[in-house]
CSV table of C-alpha atoms in Angstrom, one decimal:
chain,number,residue,atom,x,y,z
A,26,MET,CA,-20.2,9.8,-1.7
A,27,GLN,CA,-19.5,9.7,-5.5
A,28,LEU,CA,-16.1,9.8,-7.1
A,29,LYS,CA,-15.3,10.6,-10.7
A,30,PRO,CA,-14.7,7.8,-13.2
A,31,ILE,CA,-11.0,7.2,-13.6
A,32,ASN,CA,-10.9,8.5,-17.2
A,33,GLN,CA,-12.0,11.9,-15.8
A,34,GLN,CA,-9.5,12.1,-13.0
A,35,VAL,CA,-6.3,13.9,-12.3
A,36,VAL,CA,-4.2,11.6,-10.1
A,37,SER,CA,-1.0,12.1,-8.2
A,38,VAL,CA,1.0,9.0,-7.4
A,39,VAL,CA,3.7,9.6,-4.8
A,40,GLY,CA,6.5,7.0,-4.7
A,41,ALA,CA,6.0,6.0,-8.4
A,42,SER,CA,9.5,5.1,-9.7
A,43,SER,CA,9.2,1.4,-9.0
A,44,GLY,CA,7.0,-1.3,-7.5
A,45,ILE,CA,3.4,-0.6,-6.6
A,46,GLY,CA,3.6,3.0,-7.4
A,47,ARG,CA,4.9,2.4,-10.9
A,48,ILE,CA,2.3,-0.1,-11.9
A,49,THR,CA,-0.4,2.0,-10.3
A,50,ALA,CA,0.6,5.0,-12.4
A,51,LEU,CA,0.6,2.9,-15.6
A,52,LYS,CA,-2.8,1.5,-14.9
A,53,PHE,CA,-4.3,4.9,-14.2
A,54,ALA,CA,-2.9,6.3,-17.4
A,55,ARG,CA,-4.1,3.3,-19.4
A,56,ARG,CA,-7.6,4.0,-18.1
A,57,GLY,CA,-7.4,7.6,-19.3
A,58,ALA,CA,-6.5,9.5,-16.1
A,59,LYS,CA,-4.0,12.4,-16.2
A,60,VAL,CA,-1.1,11.4,-13.9
A,61,VAL,CA,1.6,13.2,-12.0
A,62,VAL,CA,4.2,10.9,-10.6
A,63,SER,CA,6.8,11.7,-8.0
A,64,ALA,CA,9.7,10.0,-6.2
A,65,ARG,CA,13.4,10.6,-5.4
A,66,SER,CA,14.7,8.7,-8.5
A,67,GLU,CA,14.6,11.0,-11.5
A,68,PRO,CA,15.7,8.3,-13.9
A,69,GLY,CA,12.8,6.1,-12.7
A,70,LEU,CA,10.3,8.8,-13.1
A,71,LYS,CA,11.5,9.9,-16.5
A,72,SER,CA,11.4,6.3,-17.8
A,73,LEU,CA,7.9,5.9,-16.4
A,74,VAL,CA,6.6,9.1,-18.0
A,75,ASP,CA,8.2,8.0,-21.3
A,76,GLU,CA,6.4,4.7,-21.0
A,77,ILE,CA,3.1,6.3,-20.4
A,78,GLN,CA,3.4,8.8,-23.2
A,79,ALA,CA,4.5,6.0,-25.6
A,80,PHE,CA,1.0,4.5,-25.3
A,81,GLY,CA,-0.7,7.9,-25.6
A,82,GLY,CA,-1.2,8.6,-21.9
A,83,GLU,CA,-0.8,11.9,-20.2
A,84,ALA,CA,1.8,12.2,-17.5
A,85,THR,CA,4.4,14.5,-15.9
A,86,TYR,CA,6.8,14.0,-13.1
A,87,ILE,CA,8.4,15.9,-10.1
A,88,VAL,CA,11.3,14.8,-8.1
A,89,ALA,CA,10.5,15.0,-4.3
A,90,ASP,CA,11.5,13.5,-1.0
A,91,VAL,CA,8.4,12.9,1.1
A,92,SER,CA,10.3,13.6,4.4
A,93,ASP,CA,10.3,17.3,3.4
A,94,PHE,CA,6.8,18.9,3.6
A,95,GLU,CA,7.6,21.7,1.2
A,96,GLN,CA,8.6,19.1,-1.4
A,97,VAL,CA,5.4,17.2,-0.9
A,98,LYS,CA,3.4,20.4,-1.1
A,99,ALA,CA,5.1,21.1,-4.4
A,100,ILE,CA,3.8,17.8,-5.8
A,101,ALA,CA,0.2,18.8,-5.2
A,102,SER,CA,0.9,22.4,-6.5
A,103,GLN,CA,2.5,21.1,-9.7
A,104,THR,CA,-0.4,18.7,-10.2
A,105,VAL,CA,-2.9,21.5,-10.1
A,106,ALA,CA,-0.7,23.8,-12.2
A,107,GLU,CA,-0.3,21.2,-14.8
A,108,TYR,CA,-3.9,19.8,-15.1
A,109,GLY,CA,-6.0,22.4,-13.2
A,110,ARG,CA,-7.1,20.2,-10.3
A,111,LEU,CA,-6.4,17.2,-8.1
A,112,ASP,CA,-9.0,14.3,-7.8
A,113,THR,CA,-7.1,11.4,-6.3
A,114,TRP,CA,-3.9,11.3,-4.2
A,115,VAL,CA,-2.1,8.0,-4.0
A,116,HIS,CA,0.7,7.8,-1.4
A,117,VAL,CA,3.0,4.8,-1.8
A,118,ALA,CA,6.5,6.0,-0.9
A,119,ALA,CA,8.2,3.9,1.8
A,120,THR,CA,11.6,2.7,2.9
A,121,GLY,CA,12.7,0.2,5.6
A,122,ILE,CA,15.4,-1.8,7.2
A,123,ILE,CA,15.3,-5.5,8.0
A,124,ALA,CA,17.3,-6.1,11.2
A,125,PRO,CA,16.9,-6.9,14.9
A,126,PHE,CA,15.8,-3.8,16.9
A,127,GLU,CA,19.1,-3.7,18.8
A,128,LYS,CA,21.1,-3.3,15.6
A,129,ILE,CA,19.1,-0.4,14.3
A,130,THR,CA,20.5,3.1,15.0
A,131,PRO,CA,18.3,6.0,16.3
A,132,GLN,CA,19.0,7.8,13.0
A,133,GLU,CA,17.8,4.9,10.9
A,134,PHE,CA,14.7,4.4,13.0
A,135,GLU,CA,13.8,8.1,12.9
A,136,ARG,CA,14.3,8.3,9.2
A,137,ILE,CA,12.1,5.3,8.4
A,138,VAL,CA,9.3,6.8,10.6
A,139,GLN,CA,9.8,10.2,8.9
A,140,VAL,CA,9.4,8.7,5.5
A,141,ASN,CA,6.7,6.1,6.2
A,142,LEU,CA,4.5,8.0,8.7
A,143,MET,CA,5.3,11.7,8.4
A,144,GLY,CA,5.5,11.4,4.6
A,145,GLN,CA,1.9,10.1,4.6
A,146,VAL,CA,0.8,12.9,6.9
A,147,TYR,CA,2.5,15.5,4.7
A,148,GLY,CA,0.8,14.0,1.7
A,149,ALA,CA,-2.7,14.4,3.2
A,150,MET,CA,-1.8,17.9,4.4
A,151,ALA,CA,-0.7,18.8,0.8
A,152,ALA,CA,-3.6,17.2,-1.0
A,153,LEU,CA,-6.6,18.1,1.2
A,154,PRO,CA,-6.9,21.8,0.4
A,155,HIS,CA,-7.1,20.9,-3.3
A,156,LEU,CA,-9.6,18.1,-2.8
A,157,LYS,CA,-11.7,20.4,-0.7
A,158,ARG,CA,-11.6,23.0,-3.4
A,159,GLU,CA,-12.9,20.4,-5.9
A,160,GLY,CA,-15.7,19.4,-3.4
A,161,ARG,CA,-14.8,15.7,-3.5
A,162,GLY,CA,-12.0,13.3,-4.1
A,163,ALA,CA,-10.0,10.4,-2.7
A,164,LEU,CA,-7.0,10.1,-0.4
A,165,ILE,CA,-5.5,6.6,-0.9
A,166,HIS,CA,-2.7,5.7,1.5
A,167,ILE,CA,-0.7,2.5,1.1
A,168,SER,CA,-0.3,1.1,4.5
A,169,SER,CA,0.6,-2.6,5.1
A,170,MET,CA,-0.7,-5.6,6.9
A,171,GLN,CA,2.2,-4.7,9.3
A,172,GLY,CA,0.0,-1.8,10.3
A,173,ARG,CA,-2.4,-4.4,11.7
A,174,ARG,CA,0.1,-7.0,12.9
A,175,SER,CA,3.8,-6.3,13.4
A,176,LEU,CA,6.6,-8.6,12.3
A,177,PRO,CA,9.9,-9.3,13.9
A,178,LEU,CA,13.0,-7.6,12.3
A,179,GLN,CA,11.0,-4.7,11.0
A,180,SER,CA,10.3,-2.6,14.0
A,181,PRO,CA,10.6,0.9,12.5
A,182,TYR,CA,8.5,0.0,9.5
A,183,CYS,CA,5.8,-1.6,11.6
A,184,ALA,CA,5.8,1.3,14.1
A,185,ALA,CA,5.3,3.7,11.2
A,186,LYS,CA,2.5,1.7,9.5
A,187,HIS,CA,0.6,1.4,12.8
A,188,GLY,CA,0.9,5.2,13.0
A,189,VAL,CA,-0.5,5.5,9.5
A,190,GLU,CA,-3.6,3.4,10.5
A,191,GLY,CA,-4.2,5.6,13.6
A,192,PHE,CA,-3.8,8.8,11.6
A,193,LEU,CA,-6.2,7.8,8.9
A,194,GLU,CA,-8.8,6.8,11.4
A,195,THR,CA,-8.7,10.2,12.9
A,196,LEU,CA,-8.7,12.0,9.6
A,197,ARG,CA,-11.6,9.9,8.2
A,198,VAL,CA,-13.9,10.8,11.1
A,199,GLU,CA,-12.9,14.5,11.1
A,200,LEU,CA,-13.8,14.7,7.4
A,201,GLN,CA,-17.1,12.9,8.0
A,202,HIS,CA,-17.8,15.4,10.8
A,203,GLU,CA,-17.2,18.3,8.3
A,204,LYS,CA,-19.6,16.4,5.9
A,205,LEU,CA,-16.9,16.6,3.2
A,206,PRO,CA,-17.3,14.0,0.4
A,207,ILE,CA,-13.6,13.0,0.5
A,208,SER,CA,-12.9,9.3,0.7
A,209,VAL,CA,-10.0,8.1,2.9
A,210,THR,CA,-8.8,4.6,2.1
A,211,SER,CA,-6.1,2.5,3.6
A,212,ILE,CA,-4.6,-0.2,1.3
A,213,LEU,CA,-3.0,-3.0,3.4
A,214,PRO,CA,-0.9,-5.3,1.2
A,215,ALA,CA,0.4,-8.6,2.3
A,216,THR,CA,3.9,-9.6,1.1
A,217,ILE,CA,4.3,-8.1,-2.4
A,218,ASN,CA,6.9,-9.0,-5.0
A,219,THR,CA,8.5,-5.5,-5.7
A,220,PRO,CA,12.1,-4.3,-5.7
A,221,TYR,CA,11.6,-3.2,-2.0
A,222,TYR,CA,13.7,-6.1,-0.8
A,223,ASN,CA,16.5,-5.1,-3.2
A,224,LYS,CA,16.5,-1.5,-2.0
A,225,VAL,CA,16.0,-1.5,1.8
A,226,GLY,CA,18.7,-1.7,4.4
A,227,THR,CA,19.6,-5.0,6.0
A,228,LYS,CA,21.8,-6.1,8.9
A,229,LEU,CA,21.1,-9.8,8.5
A,230,GLY,CA,24.3,-10.4,6.5
A,231,VAL,CA,22.2,-11.6,3.5
A,232,LYS,CA,19.8,-10.1,1.0
A,233,PRO,CA,16.4,-9.8,2.7
A,234,THR,CA,13.2,-11.3,1.7
A,235,GLY,CA,9.6,-11.0,2.8
A,236,ILE,CA,7.7,-13.9,4.5
A,237,PRO,CA,6.2,-15.8,1.6
A,238,PRO,CA,3.9,-16.3,-0.2
A,239,TYR,CA,4.2,-13.2,-2.4
A,240,TYR,CA,1.6,-11.5,-4.4
A,241,GLN,CA,2.3,-9.5,-7.6
A,242,PRO,CA,2.1,-5.7,-7.4
A,243,ASP,CA,-0.6,-5.4,-10.0
A,244,LEU,CA,-3.1,-6.8,-7.4
A,245,VAL,CA,-2.4,-3.8,-5.2
A,246,ALA,CA,-2.7,-1.5,-8.2
A,247,ASP,CA,-6.1,-3.0,-9.0
A,248,ALA,CA,-7.2,-2.4,-5.4
A,249,ILE,CA,-6.0,1.2,-5.6
A,250,LEU,CA,-7.9,1.9,-8.9
A,251,TYR,CA,-11.0,0.3,-7.4
A,252,ALA,CA,-10.8,2.6,-4.3
A,253,ALA,CA,-10.3,5.6,-6.6
A,254,GLU,CA,-13.9,5.1,-7.9
A,255,HIS,CA,-15.5,3.3,-5.0
A,256,PRO,CA,-15.2,5.0,-1.5
A,257,MET,CA,-14.1,2.4,1.0
A,258,ARG,CA,-12.5,2.3,4.4
A,259,ASP,CA,-9.7,-0.2,3.7
A,260,PHE,CA,-8.7,-3.0,1.4
A,261,ILE,CA,-6.5,-5.9,2.5
A,262,VAL,CA,-4.6,-7.2,-0.6
A,263,GLY,CA,-3.8,-10.9,-0.6
A,264,ASP,CA,-5.6,-13.9,0.9
A,265,VAL,CA,-2.9,-14.5,3.4
A,266,GLY,CA,-3.3,-10.9,4.7
A,267,LYS,CA,-7.0,-11.5,5.3
A,268,VAL,CA,-6.2,-14.7,7.2
A,269,LEU,CA,-3.6,-12.9,9.3
A,270,ASP,CA,-6.0,-10.1,10.1
A,271,LEU,CA,-8.6,-12.6,11.3
A,272,LEU,CA,-6.1,-14.6,13.3
A,273,GLN,CA,-4.8,-11.4,14.9
A,274,LYS,CA,-8.4,-10.5,16.0
A,275,ILE,CA,-9.0,-14.0,17.4
A,276,SER,CA,-5.7,-14.6,19.1
A,277,PRO,CA,-2.7,-12.4,19.0
A,278,SER,CA,-0.8,-14.9,21.1
A,279,LEU,CA,-1.4,-17.5,18.4
A,280,VAL,CA,0.1,-15.2,15.8
A,281,ASP,CA,3.1,-14.6,18.1
A,282,SER,CA,3.6,-18.4,18.1
A,283,LEU,CA,3.4,-18.6,14.3
A,284,LEU,CA,5.9,-15.7,13.9
A,285,LEU,CA,8.3,-17.4,16.3
A,286,LEU,CA,8.3,-20.3,13.8
A,287,ILE,CA,8.4,-18.4,10.5
A,288,GLY,CA,9.0,-14.7,11.2
A,289,PHE,CA,12.8,-14.8,11.4
A,290,ALA,CA,13.3,-16.4,8.0
A,291,GLN,CA,13.6,-13.0,6.2
A,292,GLY,CA,16.9,-13.6,4.5
A,293,THR,CA,18.0,-15.3,1.3
A,294,ASN,CA,21.2,-17.3,0.7
A,295,GLU,CA,22.7,-14.3,-1.1
A,296,PRO,CA,25.3,-12.5,0.9
A,297,LYS,CA,24.8,-8.7,1.4
A,298,SER,CA,26.7,-6.4,3.6
A,299,GLU,CA,25.0,-3.9,5.9
A,300,ASP,CA,27.2,-1.3,4.1
A,301,ALA,CA,25.7,-2.1,0.8
A,302,PRO,CA,23.7,0.8,-0.9
A,303,ASN,CA,20.2,1.2,0.4
A,304,ASN,CA,17.4,3.7,-0.1
A,305,ILE,CA,16.9,4.8,3.6
A,306,PHE,CA,18.6,8.1,3.1
A,307,ALA,CA,19.0,8.4,-0.7
A,308,PRO,CA,17.6,6.7,-3.8
A,309,VAL,CA,19.3,3.6,-5.1
A,310,GLU,CA,19.8,3.2,-8.9
A,311,GLY,CA,19.0,0.2,-10.9
A,312,TYR,CA,15.6,-0.9,-9.6
A,313,ASP,CA,13.2,1.3,-11.4
A,314,ARG,CA,10.9,-1.6,-12.3
A,315,VAL,CA,7.6,-3.1,-11.1
A,316,GLU,CA,8.4,-6.6,-10.0
A,317,GLY,CA,11.1,-7.9,-7.6
A,318,ASP,CA,13.1,-11.1,-7.7
A,319,PHE,CA,10.5,-13.5,-6.3
A,320,ASN,CA,8.2,-14.3,-9.2
A,321,LYS,CA,8.5,-18.0,-8.5
A,322,LEU,CA,7.1,-17.5,-5.0
A,323,ALA,CA,4.1,-15.4,-6.1
A,324,ILE,CA,0.6,-16.8,-6.0
A,325,PRO,CA,-2.8,-15.6,-7.0
A,326,SER,CA,-5.3,-14.0,-4.6
A,327,PHE,CA,-8.9,-15.1,-4.8
A,328,LEU,CA,-10.7,-13.1,-2.1
A,329,ASP,CA,-9.7,-9.7,-3.5
A,330,TRP,CA,-12.2,-10.2,-6.3
A,331,PHE,CA,-15.0,-10.5,-3.8
A,332,ASP,CA,-13.9,-7.2,-2.1
A,333,MET,CA,-14.3,-5.5,-5.5
A,334,ASN,CA,-17.7,-7.1,-6.0
A,335,PRO,CA,-19.4,-6.5,-2.6
A,336,GLN,CA,-22.9,-7.6,-3.7
A,337,LEU,CA,-21.6,-11.0,-4.8
A,338,LYS,CA,-19.4,-11.2,-1.7
A,339,TRP,CA,-22.3,-10.6,0.7
A,340,GLY,CA,-24.7,-12.7,-1.4
A,341,THR,CA,-22.3,-15.6,-1.3
A,342,LEU,CA,-21.8,-15.2,2.5
A,343,ALA,CA,-25.6,-15.1,3.0
A,344,LEU,CA,-26.0,-18.3,0.9
A,345,ALA,CA,-23.3,-20.0,2.9
A,346,VAL,CA,-25.0,-19.0,6.2
A,347,LEU,CA,-28.4,-20.2,4.9
A,348,GLY,CA,-26.8,-23.5,3.8
A,349,VAL,CA,-25.2,-24.1,7.2
A,350,THR,CA,-28.4,-23.1,9.0
A,351,ALA,CA,-30.4,-25.6,6.8
A,352,PHE,CA,-27.9,-28.3,7.4
A,353,LEU,CA,-27.9,-27.8,11.2
A,354,GLY,CA,-31.7,-27.5,11.2
A,355,GLY,CA,-32.1,-30.9,9.4
A,356,TRP,CA,-29.6,-32.7,11.6
A,357,ARG,CA,-30.7,-34.6,14.7
A,358,PRO,CA,-28.9,-37.0,17.0
A,359,GLY,CA,-29.2,-40.5,15.5
A,360,ASN,CA,-29.6,-39.2,11.9
A,361,GLU,CA,-26.1,-40.3,11.1
A,362,VAL,CA,-25.8,-43.0,8.4
């Protein structure tokens, strides 16, 4: 399966007013792609398009709520109307609430699942006909490591992200069965320093935080751009995410124990009422930026580079295996110095 170079692509980024979506749109545009951005926040979208056009990029925007299929369908339709086709669909939009399950209302739970799961489903439904018409393309869905391993205090978000993973597995195999050269990629970030924690709901009595360490959103954007040119199944962003995925496969009960120790520390010292504005049902103004408030807790990720250089990754692994094998082969009882 071969995807177009980014500078020849028309890309739709859904959920682009802030955070991962915003930096992703900027990077696509800087690489020469034509970009259509969408979200609920018109001021955020307008400032993003102005920023892209200021450096000579091509972009337009459409205001849309991903919980409404007709509005999502309109994103894809406007992309094709504006630029003639759609090559890559990037679905980032998400919301959440950080609270014990028993404090979450049915309406809040349903809304978060509607946005975070059904929004992703609607995105694929809207984009696929256009990708099929082109004869190739990429669906890139931003899931989460919480789609592999759930965390306490985030039950609706985790439920939705697990649903996304199940949906994408089904869709991927169905497209393979049809022999359609359309890549379906799940991007699974660890904790990312975006304004997400400023905007989501909380019933902890304080401003919420993720479980550190944090990674900067440009790492996720780099993974998305890589997947837009290189078909791949999934991409875990952040070394801690890769470790968590391994531990979950080895011993879920061990991860349970770790989360009992650290998983409930998802609040800062800054008071915040549960009645404070949040973006569960409507956009929140003032956070149309890329990074959140936790730059001091952000660390680099080293293993992501290997995932974007698979030949070196497997070559390094092979050398490591050979080295261990040679060491064990030369060791004999009594050889110790």
